[in-house]
Tab-separated table of C-alpha atoms in Angstrom:
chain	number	residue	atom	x	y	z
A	1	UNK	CA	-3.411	26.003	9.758
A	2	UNK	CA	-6.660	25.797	11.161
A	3	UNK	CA	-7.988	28.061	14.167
A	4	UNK	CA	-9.731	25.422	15.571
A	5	UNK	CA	-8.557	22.803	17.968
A	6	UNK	CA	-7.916	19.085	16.907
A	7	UNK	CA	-8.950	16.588	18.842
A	8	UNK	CA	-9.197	12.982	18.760
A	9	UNK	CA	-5.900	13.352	18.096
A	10	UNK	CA	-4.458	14.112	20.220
A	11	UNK	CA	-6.349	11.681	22.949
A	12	UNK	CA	-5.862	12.169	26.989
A	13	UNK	CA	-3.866	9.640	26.996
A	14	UNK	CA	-0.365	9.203	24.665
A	15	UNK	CA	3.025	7.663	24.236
A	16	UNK	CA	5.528	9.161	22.172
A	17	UNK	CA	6.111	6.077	19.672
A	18	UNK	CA	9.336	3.875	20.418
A	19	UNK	CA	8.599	0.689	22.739
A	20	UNK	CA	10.984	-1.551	24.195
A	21	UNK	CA	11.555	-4.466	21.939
A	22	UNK	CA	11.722	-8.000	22.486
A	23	UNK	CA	14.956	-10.464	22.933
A	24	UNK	CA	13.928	-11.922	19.959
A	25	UNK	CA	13.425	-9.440	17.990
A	26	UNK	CA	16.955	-7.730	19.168
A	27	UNK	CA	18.856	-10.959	18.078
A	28	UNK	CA	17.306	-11.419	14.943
A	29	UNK	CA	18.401	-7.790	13.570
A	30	UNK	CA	21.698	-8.774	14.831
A	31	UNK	CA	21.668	-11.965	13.002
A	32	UNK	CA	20.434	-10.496	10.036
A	33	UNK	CA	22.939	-7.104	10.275
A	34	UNK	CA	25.783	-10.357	10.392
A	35	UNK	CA	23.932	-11.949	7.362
A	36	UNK	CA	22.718	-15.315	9.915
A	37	UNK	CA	19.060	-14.503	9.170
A	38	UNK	CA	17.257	-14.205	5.521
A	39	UNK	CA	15.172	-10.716	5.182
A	40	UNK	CA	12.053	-12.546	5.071
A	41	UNK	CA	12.592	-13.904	8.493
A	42	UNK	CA	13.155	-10.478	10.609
A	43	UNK	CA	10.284	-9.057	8.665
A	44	UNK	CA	8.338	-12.405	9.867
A	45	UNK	CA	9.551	-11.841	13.584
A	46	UNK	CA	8.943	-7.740	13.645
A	47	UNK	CA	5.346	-8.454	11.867
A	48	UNK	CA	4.522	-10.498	15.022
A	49	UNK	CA	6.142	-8.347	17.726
A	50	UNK	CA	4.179	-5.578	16.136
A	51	UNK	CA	0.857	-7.599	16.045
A	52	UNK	CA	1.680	-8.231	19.559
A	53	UNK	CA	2.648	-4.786	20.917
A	54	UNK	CA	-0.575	-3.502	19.175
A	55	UNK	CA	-3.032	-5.655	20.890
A	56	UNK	CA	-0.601	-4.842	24.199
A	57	UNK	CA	-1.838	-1.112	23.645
A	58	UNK	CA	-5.749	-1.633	22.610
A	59	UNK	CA	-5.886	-3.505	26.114
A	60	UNK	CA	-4.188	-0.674	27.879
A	61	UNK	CA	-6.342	2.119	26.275
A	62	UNK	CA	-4.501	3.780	24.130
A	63	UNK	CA	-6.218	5.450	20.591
A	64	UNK	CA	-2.980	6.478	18.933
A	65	UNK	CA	-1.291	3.112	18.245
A	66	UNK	CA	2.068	2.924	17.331
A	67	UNK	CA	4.239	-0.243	15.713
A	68	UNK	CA	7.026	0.606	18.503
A	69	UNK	CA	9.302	1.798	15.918
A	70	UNK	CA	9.772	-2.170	15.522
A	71	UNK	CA	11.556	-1.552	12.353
A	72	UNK	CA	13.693	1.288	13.017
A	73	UNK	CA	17.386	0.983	14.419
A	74	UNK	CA	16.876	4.783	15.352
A	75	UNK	CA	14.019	6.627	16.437
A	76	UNK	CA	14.115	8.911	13.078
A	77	UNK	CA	14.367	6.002	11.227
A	78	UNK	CA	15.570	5.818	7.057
A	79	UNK	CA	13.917	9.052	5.813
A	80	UNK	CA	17.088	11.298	5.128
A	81	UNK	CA	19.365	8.356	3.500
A	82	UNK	CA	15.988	6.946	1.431
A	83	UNK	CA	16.206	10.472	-0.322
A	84	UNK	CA	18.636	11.528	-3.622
A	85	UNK	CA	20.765	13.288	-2.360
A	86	UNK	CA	21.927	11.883	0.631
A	87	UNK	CA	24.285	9.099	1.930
A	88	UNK	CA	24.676	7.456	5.154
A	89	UNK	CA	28.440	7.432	5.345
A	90	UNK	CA	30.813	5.422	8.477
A	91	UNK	CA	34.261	6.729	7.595
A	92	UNK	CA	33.906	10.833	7.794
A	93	UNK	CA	36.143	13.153	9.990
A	94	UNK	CA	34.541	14.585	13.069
A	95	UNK	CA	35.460	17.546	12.134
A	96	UNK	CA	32.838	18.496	10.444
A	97	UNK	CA	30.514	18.413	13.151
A	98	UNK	CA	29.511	21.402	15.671
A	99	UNK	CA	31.270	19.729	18.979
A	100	UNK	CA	28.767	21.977	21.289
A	101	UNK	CA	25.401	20.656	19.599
A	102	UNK	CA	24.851	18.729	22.552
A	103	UNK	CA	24.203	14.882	21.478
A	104	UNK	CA	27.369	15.443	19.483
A	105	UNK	CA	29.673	16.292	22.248
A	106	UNK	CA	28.353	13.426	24.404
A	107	UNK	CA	29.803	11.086	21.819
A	108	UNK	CA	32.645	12.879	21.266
A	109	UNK	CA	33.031	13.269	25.129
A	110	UNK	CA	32.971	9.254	25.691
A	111	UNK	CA	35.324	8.837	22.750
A	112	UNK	CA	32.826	7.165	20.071
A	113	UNK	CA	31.742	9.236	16.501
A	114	UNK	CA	28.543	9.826	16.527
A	115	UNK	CA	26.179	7.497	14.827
A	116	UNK	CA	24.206	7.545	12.168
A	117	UNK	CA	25.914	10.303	9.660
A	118	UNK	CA	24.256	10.957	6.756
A	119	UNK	CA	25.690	13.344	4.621
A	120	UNK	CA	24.296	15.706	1.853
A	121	UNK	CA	26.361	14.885	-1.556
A	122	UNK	CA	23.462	16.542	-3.687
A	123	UNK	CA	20.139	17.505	-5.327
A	124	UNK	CA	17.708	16.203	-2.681
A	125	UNK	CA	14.700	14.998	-4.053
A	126	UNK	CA	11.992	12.696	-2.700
A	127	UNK	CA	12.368	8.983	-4.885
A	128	UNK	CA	9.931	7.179	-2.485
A	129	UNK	CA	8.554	6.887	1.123
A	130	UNK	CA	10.476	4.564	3.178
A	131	UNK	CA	7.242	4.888	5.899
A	132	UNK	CA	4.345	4.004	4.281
A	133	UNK	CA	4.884	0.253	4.584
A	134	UNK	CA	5.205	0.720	7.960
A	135	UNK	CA	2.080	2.629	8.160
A	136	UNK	CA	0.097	0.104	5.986
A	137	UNK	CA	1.151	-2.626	8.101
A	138	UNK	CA	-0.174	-1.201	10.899
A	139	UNK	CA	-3.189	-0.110	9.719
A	140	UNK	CA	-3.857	-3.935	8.647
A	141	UNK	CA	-3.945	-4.528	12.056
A	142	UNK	CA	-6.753	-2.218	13.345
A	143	UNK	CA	-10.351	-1.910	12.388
A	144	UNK	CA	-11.152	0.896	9.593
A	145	UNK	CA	-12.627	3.029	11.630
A	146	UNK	CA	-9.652	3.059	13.599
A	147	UNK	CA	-7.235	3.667	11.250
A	148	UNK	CA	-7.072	7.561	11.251
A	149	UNK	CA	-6.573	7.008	14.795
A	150	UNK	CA	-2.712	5.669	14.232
A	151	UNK	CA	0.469	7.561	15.046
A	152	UNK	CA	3.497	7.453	12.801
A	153	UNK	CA	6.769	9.309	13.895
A	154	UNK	CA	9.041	11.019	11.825
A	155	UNK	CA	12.300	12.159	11.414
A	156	UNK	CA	13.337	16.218	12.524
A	157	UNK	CA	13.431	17.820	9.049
A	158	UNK	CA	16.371	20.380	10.629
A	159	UNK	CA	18.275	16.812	11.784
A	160	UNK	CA	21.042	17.030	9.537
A	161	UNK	CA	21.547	20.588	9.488
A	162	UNK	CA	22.168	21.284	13.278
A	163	UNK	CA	24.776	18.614	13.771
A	164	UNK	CA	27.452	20.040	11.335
A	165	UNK	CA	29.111	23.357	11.307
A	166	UNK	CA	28.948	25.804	9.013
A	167	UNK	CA	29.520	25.249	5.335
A	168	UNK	CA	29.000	21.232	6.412
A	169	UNK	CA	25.793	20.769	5.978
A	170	UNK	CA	25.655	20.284	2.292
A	171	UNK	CA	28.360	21.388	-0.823
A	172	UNK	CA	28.448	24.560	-1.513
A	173	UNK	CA	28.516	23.880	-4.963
A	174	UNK	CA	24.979	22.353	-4.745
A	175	UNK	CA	23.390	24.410	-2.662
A	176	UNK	CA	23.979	28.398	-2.365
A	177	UNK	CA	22.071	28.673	0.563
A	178	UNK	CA	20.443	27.590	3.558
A	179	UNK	CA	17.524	28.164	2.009
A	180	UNK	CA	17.877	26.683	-1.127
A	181	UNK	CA	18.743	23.359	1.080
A	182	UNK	CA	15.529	23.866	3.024
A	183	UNK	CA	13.046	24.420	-0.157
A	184	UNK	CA	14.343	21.004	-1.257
A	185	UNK	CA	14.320	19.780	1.848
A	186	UNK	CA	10.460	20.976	2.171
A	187	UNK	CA	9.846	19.357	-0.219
A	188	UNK	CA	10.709	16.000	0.643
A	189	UNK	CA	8.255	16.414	3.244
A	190	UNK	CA	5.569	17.496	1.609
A	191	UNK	CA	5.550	14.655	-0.922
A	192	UNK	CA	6.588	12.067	2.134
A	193	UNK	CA	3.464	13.537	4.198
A	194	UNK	CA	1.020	13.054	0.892
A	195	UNK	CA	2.223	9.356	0.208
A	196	UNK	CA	1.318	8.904	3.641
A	197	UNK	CA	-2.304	11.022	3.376
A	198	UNK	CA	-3.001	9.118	0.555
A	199	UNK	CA	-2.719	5.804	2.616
A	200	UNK	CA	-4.803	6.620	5.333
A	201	UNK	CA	-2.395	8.594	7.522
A	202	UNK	CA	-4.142	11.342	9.721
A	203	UNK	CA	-1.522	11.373	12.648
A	204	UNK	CA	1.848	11.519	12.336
A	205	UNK	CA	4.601	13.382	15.021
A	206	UNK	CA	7.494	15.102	14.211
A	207	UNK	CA	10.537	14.148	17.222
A	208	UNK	CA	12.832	17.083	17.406
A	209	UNK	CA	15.244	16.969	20.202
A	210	UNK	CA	17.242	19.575	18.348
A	211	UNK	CA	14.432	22.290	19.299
A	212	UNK	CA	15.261	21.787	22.589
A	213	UNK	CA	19.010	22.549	22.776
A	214	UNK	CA	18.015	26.020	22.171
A	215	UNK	CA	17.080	26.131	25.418
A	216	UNK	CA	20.779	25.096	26.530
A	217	UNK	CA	22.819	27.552	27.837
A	218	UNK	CA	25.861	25.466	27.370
A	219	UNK	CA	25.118	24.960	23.578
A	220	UNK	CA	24.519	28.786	23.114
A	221	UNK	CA	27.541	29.329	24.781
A	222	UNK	CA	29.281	27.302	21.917
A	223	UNK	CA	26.993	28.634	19.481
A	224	UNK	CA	28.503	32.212	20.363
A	225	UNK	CA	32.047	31.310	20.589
A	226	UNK	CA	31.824	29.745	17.200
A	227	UNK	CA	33.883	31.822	14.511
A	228	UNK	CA	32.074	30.473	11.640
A	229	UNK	CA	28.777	31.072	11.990
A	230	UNK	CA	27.229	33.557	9.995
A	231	UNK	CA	23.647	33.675	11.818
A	232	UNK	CA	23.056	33.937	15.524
A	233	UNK	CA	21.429	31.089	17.078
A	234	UNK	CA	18.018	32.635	17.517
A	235	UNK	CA	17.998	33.352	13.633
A	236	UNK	CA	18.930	29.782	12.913
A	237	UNK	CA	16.010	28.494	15.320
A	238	UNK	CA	13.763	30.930	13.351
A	239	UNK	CA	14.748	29.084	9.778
A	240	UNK	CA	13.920	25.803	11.402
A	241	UNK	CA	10.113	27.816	12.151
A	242	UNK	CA	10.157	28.191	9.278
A	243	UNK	CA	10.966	25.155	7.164
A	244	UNK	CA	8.589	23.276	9.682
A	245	UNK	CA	5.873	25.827	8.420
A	246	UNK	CA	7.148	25.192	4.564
A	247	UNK	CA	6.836	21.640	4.491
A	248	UNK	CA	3.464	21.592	6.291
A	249	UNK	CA	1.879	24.756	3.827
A	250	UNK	CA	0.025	22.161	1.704
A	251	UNK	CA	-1.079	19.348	4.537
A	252	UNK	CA	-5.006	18.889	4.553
A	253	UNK	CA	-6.547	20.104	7.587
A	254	UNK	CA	-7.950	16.760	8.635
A	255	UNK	CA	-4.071	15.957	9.201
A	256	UNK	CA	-3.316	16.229	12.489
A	257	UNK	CA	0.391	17.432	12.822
A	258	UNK	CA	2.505	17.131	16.479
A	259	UNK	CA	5.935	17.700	16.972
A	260	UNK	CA	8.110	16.160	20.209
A	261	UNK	CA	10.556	17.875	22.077
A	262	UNK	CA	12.881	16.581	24.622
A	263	UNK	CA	16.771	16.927	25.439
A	264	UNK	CA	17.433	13.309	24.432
A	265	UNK	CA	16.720	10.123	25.066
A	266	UNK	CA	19.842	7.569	24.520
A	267	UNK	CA	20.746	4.057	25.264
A	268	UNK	CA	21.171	3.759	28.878
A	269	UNK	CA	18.918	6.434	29.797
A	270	UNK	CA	21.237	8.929	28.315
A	271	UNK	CA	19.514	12.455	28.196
A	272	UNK	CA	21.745	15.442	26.573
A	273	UNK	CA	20.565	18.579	27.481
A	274	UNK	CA	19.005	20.829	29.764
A	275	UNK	CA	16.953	23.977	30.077
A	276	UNK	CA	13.461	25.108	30.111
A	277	UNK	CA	11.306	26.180	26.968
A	278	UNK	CA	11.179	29.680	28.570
A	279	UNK	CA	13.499	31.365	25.612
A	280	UNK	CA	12.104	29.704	23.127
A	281	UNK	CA	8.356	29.410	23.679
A	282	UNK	CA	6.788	32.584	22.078
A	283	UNK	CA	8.014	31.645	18.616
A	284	UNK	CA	7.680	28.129	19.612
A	285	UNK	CA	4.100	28.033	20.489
A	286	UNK	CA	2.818	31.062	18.585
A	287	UNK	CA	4.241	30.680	15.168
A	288	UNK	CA	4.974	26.696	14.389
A	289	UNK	CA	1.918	25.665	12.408
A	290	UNK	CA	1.442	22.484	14.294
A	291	UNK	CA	-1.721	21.089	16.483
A	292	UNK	CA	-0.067	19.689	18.870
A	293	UNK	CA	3.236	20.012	21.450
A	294	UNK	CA	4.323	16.822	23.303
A	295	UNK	CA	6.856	18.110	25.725
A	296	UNK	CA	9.565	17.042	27.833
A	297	UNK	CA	8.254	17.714	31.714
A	298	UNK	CA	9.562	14.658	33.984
A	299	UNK	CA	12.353	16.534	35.355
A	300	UNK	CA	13.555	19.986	36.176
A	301	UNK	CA	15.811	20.027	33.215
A	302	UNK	CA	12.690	20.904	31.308
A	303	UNK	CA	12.114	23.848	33.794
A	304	UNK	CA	8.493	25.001	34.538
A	305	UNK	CA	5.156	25.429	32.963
A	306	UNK	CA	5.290	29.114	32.960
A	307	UNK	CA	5.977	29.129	29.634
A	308	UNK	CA	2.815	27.486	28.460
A	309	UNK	CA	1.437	30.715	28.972
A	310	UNK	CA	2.113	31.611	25.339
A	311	UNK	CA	0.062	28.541	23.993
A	312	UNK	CA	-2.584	30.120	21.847
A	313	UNK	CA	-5.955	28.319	22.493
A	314	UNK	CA	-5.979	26.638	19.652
A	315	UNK	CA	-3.195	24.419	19.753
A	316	UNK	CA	-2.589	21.350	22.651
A	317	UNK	CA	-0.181	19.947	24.797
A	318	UNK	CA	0.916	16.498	25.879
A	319	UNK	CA	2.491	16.500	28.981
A	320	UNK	CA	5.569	14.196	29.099
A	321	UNK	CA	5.609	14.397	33.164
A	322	UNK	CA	5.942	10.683	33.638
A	323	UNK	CA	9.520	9.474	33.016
A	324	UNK	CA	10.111	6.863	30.871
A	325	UNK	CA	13.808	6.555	31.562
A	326	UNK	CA	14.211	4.980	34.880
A	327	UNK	CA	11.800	2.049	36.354
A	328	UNK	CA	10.749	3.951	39.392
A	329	UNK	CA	6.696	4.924	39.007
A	330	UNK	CA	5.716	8.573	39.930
A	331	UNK	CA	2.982	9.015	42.556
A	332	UNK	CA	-0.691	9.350	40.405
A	333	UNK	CA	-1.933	12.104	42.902
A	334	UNK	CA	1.238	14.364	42.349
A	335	UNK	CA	1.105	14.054	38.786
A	336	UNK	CA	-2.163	14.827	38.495
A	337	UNK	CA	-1.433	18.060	40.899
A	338	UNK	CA	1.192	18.815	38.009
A	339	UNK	CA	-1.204	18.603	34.883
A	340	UNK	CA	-3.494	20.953	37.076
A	341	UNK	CA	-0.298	23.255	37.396
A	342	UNK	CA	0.344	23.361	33.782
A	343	UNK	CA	-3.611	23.914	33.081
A	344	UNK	CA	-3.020	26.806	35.506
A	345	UNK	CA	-0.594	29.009	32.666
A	346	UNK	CA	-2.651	28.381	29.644
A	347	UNK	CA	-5.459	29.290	31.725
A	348	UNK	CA	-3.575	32.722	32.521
A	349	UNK	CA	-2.344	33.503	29.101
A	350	UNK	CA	-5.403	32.981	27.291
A	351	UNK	CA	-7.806	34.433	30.196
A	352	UNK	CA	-10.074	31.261	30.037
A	353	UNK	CA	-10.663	28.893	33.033
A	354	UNK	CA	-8.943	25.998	34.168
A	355	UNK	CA	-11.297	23.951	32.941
A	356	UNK	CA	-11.340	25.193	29.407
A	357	UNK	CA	-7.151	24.904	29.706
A	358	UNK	CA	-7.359	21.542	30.379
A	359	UNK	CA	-9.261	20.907	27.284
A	360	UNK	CA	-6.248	21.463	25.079
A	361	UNK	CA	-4.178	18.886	27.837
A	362	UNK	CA	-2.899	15.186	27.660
A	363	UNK	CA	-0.359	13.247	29.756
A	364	UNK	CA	2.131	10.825	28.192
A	365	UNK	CA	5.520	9.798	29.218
A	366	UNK	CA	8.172	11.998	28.556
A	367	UNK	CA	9.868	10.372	25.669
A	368	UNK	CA	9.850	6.624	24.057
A	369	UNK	CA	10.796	3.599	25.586
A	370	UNK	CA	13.464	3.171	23.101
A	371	UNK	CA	14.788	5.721	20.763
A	372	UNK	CA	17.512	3.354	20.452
A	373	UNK	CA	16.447	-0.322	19.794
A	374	UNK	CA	18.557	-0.969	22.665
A	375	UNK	CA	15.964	0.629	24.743
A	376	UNK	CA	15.947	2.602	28.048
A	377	UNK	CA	17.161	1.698	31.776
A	378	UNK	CA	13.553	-0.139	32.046
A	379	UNK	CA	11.941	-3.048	31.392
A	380	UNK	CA	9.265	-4.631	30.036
A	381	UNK	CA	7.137	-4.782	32.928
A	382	UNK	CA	8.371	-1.201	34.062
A	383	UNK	CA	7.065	-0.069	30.612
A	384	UNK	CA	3.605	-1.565	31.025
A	385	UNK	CA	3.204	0.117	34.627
A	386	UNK	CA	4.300	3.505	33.006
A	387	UNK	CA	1.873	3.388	30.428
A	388	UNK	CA	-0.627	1.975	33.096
A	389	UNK	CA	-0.312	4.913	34.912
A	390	UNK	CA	-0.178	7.885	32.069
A	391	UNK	CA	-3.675	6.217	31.203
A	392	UNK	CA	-5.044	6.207	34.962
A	393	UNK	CA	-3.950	9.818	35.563
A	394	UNK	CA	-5.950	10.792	31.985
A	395	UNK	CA	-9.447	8.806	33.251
A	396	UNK	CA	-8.830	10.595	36.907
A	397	UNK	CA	-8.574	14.141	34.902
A	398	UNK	CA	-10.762	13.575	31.924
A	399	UNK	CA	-12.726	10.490	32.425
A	400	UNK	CA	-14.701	8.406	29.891
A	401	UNK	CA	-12.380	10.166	26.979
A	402	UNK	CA	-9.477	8.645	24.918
């Protein structure tokens, strides 16, 4: 990647993508999941919730415009089962799955499968982007110059890897290897991230809770007692470095690459892991080929910015200090304190000053509004004050910039 620093994006101020949706727009893709409402009719009412929701962030200041994830049921949306070579499958035994990964054993815990399984059955190969309409739609909506501006989120490439236990990732009989699996896998990406460069796509952001639950102790823990792994837990976070850093080898350098890391963000408010970045953040920071970090830091589950002393200066990062789980608004003043905090530790690990530091800072709220459609323990209103604020605290900190 490039030494230098990208900017504009990332801008000052950021969300991370999913929005609360409507009423409306939440009965109509249950009337058209019961086959009440025609396909040309939920497409009619999510083109005009995401007409609306755009204008709702041009008024509130915001460069990187998402569509709210309108269209998706999930944040990750219909990348992995849109590929050959993989099938979204409801009757499976949950037995395949590692029960310590930790947004699998908070199903398993309150007695429900988890969601969304889609298995590898084999050959993956990329047959067409199942994101670029969403993209293009959105770009319709903004002026030209504008366009490169636009955030698009996509799935974890390591998503359906993690979850399952050894040998259940994929058949054995299609793929030797983990890394077989990941070169195809790679891929994938790279011809997803060129359908989407070719359309006008300059910003897109990975969301990756599973980077995060190598900070938790109590998924380590499992990972250890685990008889049938065959690599330790740091080497598997080390292959998922490194298939990040395959599937980006060929992006242009004019396309600005993020990736988002929290501990989960689940109907309800649900969160499913804890610990800070501190074990992970040297190979983290230091040798993911990305621009840009957009961390988790509303709560002391994230732990604290000392490890943003291995950011290199030529990378950024978004901090997620104001929640976007619960209603309640954080005071501006203390947040700002905290961004100045942060600043602080890539000041000291890079020997620059504080002021250069906070060059390669943003705020944002710590995750989307609705990784599930269902949305967070907020509402609309509550939404618009949170993104109200993550924009005031950028024009106190860096004002007259985006």
């Amino acid at each position: 990647m490039s030494p230098q620093l990208h900017r504009n994006p990332p801008f000052r101020a950021e969300h991370l993508g999913s929005l609360l949706r409507t009423d409306a727009l939440l009965e109509a893709k249950t009337a058209f999941e019961k086959g009440q409402l025609p396909s040309a009719d939920l497409a009619a009412i999510e083109n005009k919730d995401v007409k609306d929701v755009t204008e709702t962030q041009k008024k509130l200041g915001y460069a990187a415009i998402s569509d709210g994830e309108y269209r998706r049921h999930m944040f990750w949306g219909t990348f992995f089962p849109g590929l050959d070579g993989f099938e979204e499958v409801t009757d499976f035994d949950t037995d395949i799955f590692r029960t310590y990964a930790p947004d699998i054993a908070a199903f398993l815990e309150a007695g429900h499968k988890p969601g969304e399984t889609v298995l590898c059955t084999g050959k993956i190969k990329h047959v067409g982007s199942t994101y670029v309409d969403e993209f293009k739609y959105l770009a319709s909506l903004v002026a030209p110059e504008e366009v490169k501006n636009l955030k698009l989120t996509l799935a974890a490439p390591n998503w359906y890897h993690l979850r399952y236990k050894e040998g259940k990732a994929y058949p054995k009989e299609v793929y030797a290897s983990d890394e077989e699996y990941f070169a195809d896998i790679a891929k994938a990406y790279q011809d997803e991230l060129q359908i989407l460069y070719d359309a006008g796509c300059r910003n897109v952001q990975f969301d990756d809770p599973n980077l995060a639950y190598f900070c938790s102790d109590k998924m380590l823990d499992g990972w250890k007692a685990d008889p049938l792994n065959v690599h330790t837990a740091d080497e598997v976070f080390e292959k998922y470095i490194k298939l990040y850093n395959d599937l980006l080898s060929k992006r242009p350098a004019d396309f600005h690459i993020g990736v988002h890391i929290c501990r989960g963000n689940f109907v309800g408010s649900r969160h499913f892991s804890e610990g800070g970045y501190d074990r992970i953040a040297t190979k983290l920071f230091q040798e993911l080929n990305v621009d840009t970090y957009y961390l988790e830091y509303d709560t002391p589950r994230a732990g604290g910015f000392e490890p943003l002393k291995e950011l290199p200066k030529n990378k950024n990062v978004i901090l997620g200090v104001v929640t976007s789980k619960f209603p309640q608004l954080e005071d501006k003043e203390e947040m700002k304190k905290r961004v100045y905090d942060a600043a602080k530790f890539i000041a000291e690990g890079n020997n620059i000053s504080v002021e250069e530091a906070l060059n390669q800072v943003g705020v944002s709220p710590q995750c989307g509004f609705a990784s599930h459609r269902e949305g967070n323990d907020i509402d609309h209103n509550g939404m618009i004050a949170k993104l109200k604020l993550v924009r005031d605290i950028a024009n106190d900190i860096w004002p007259g910039q985006l």
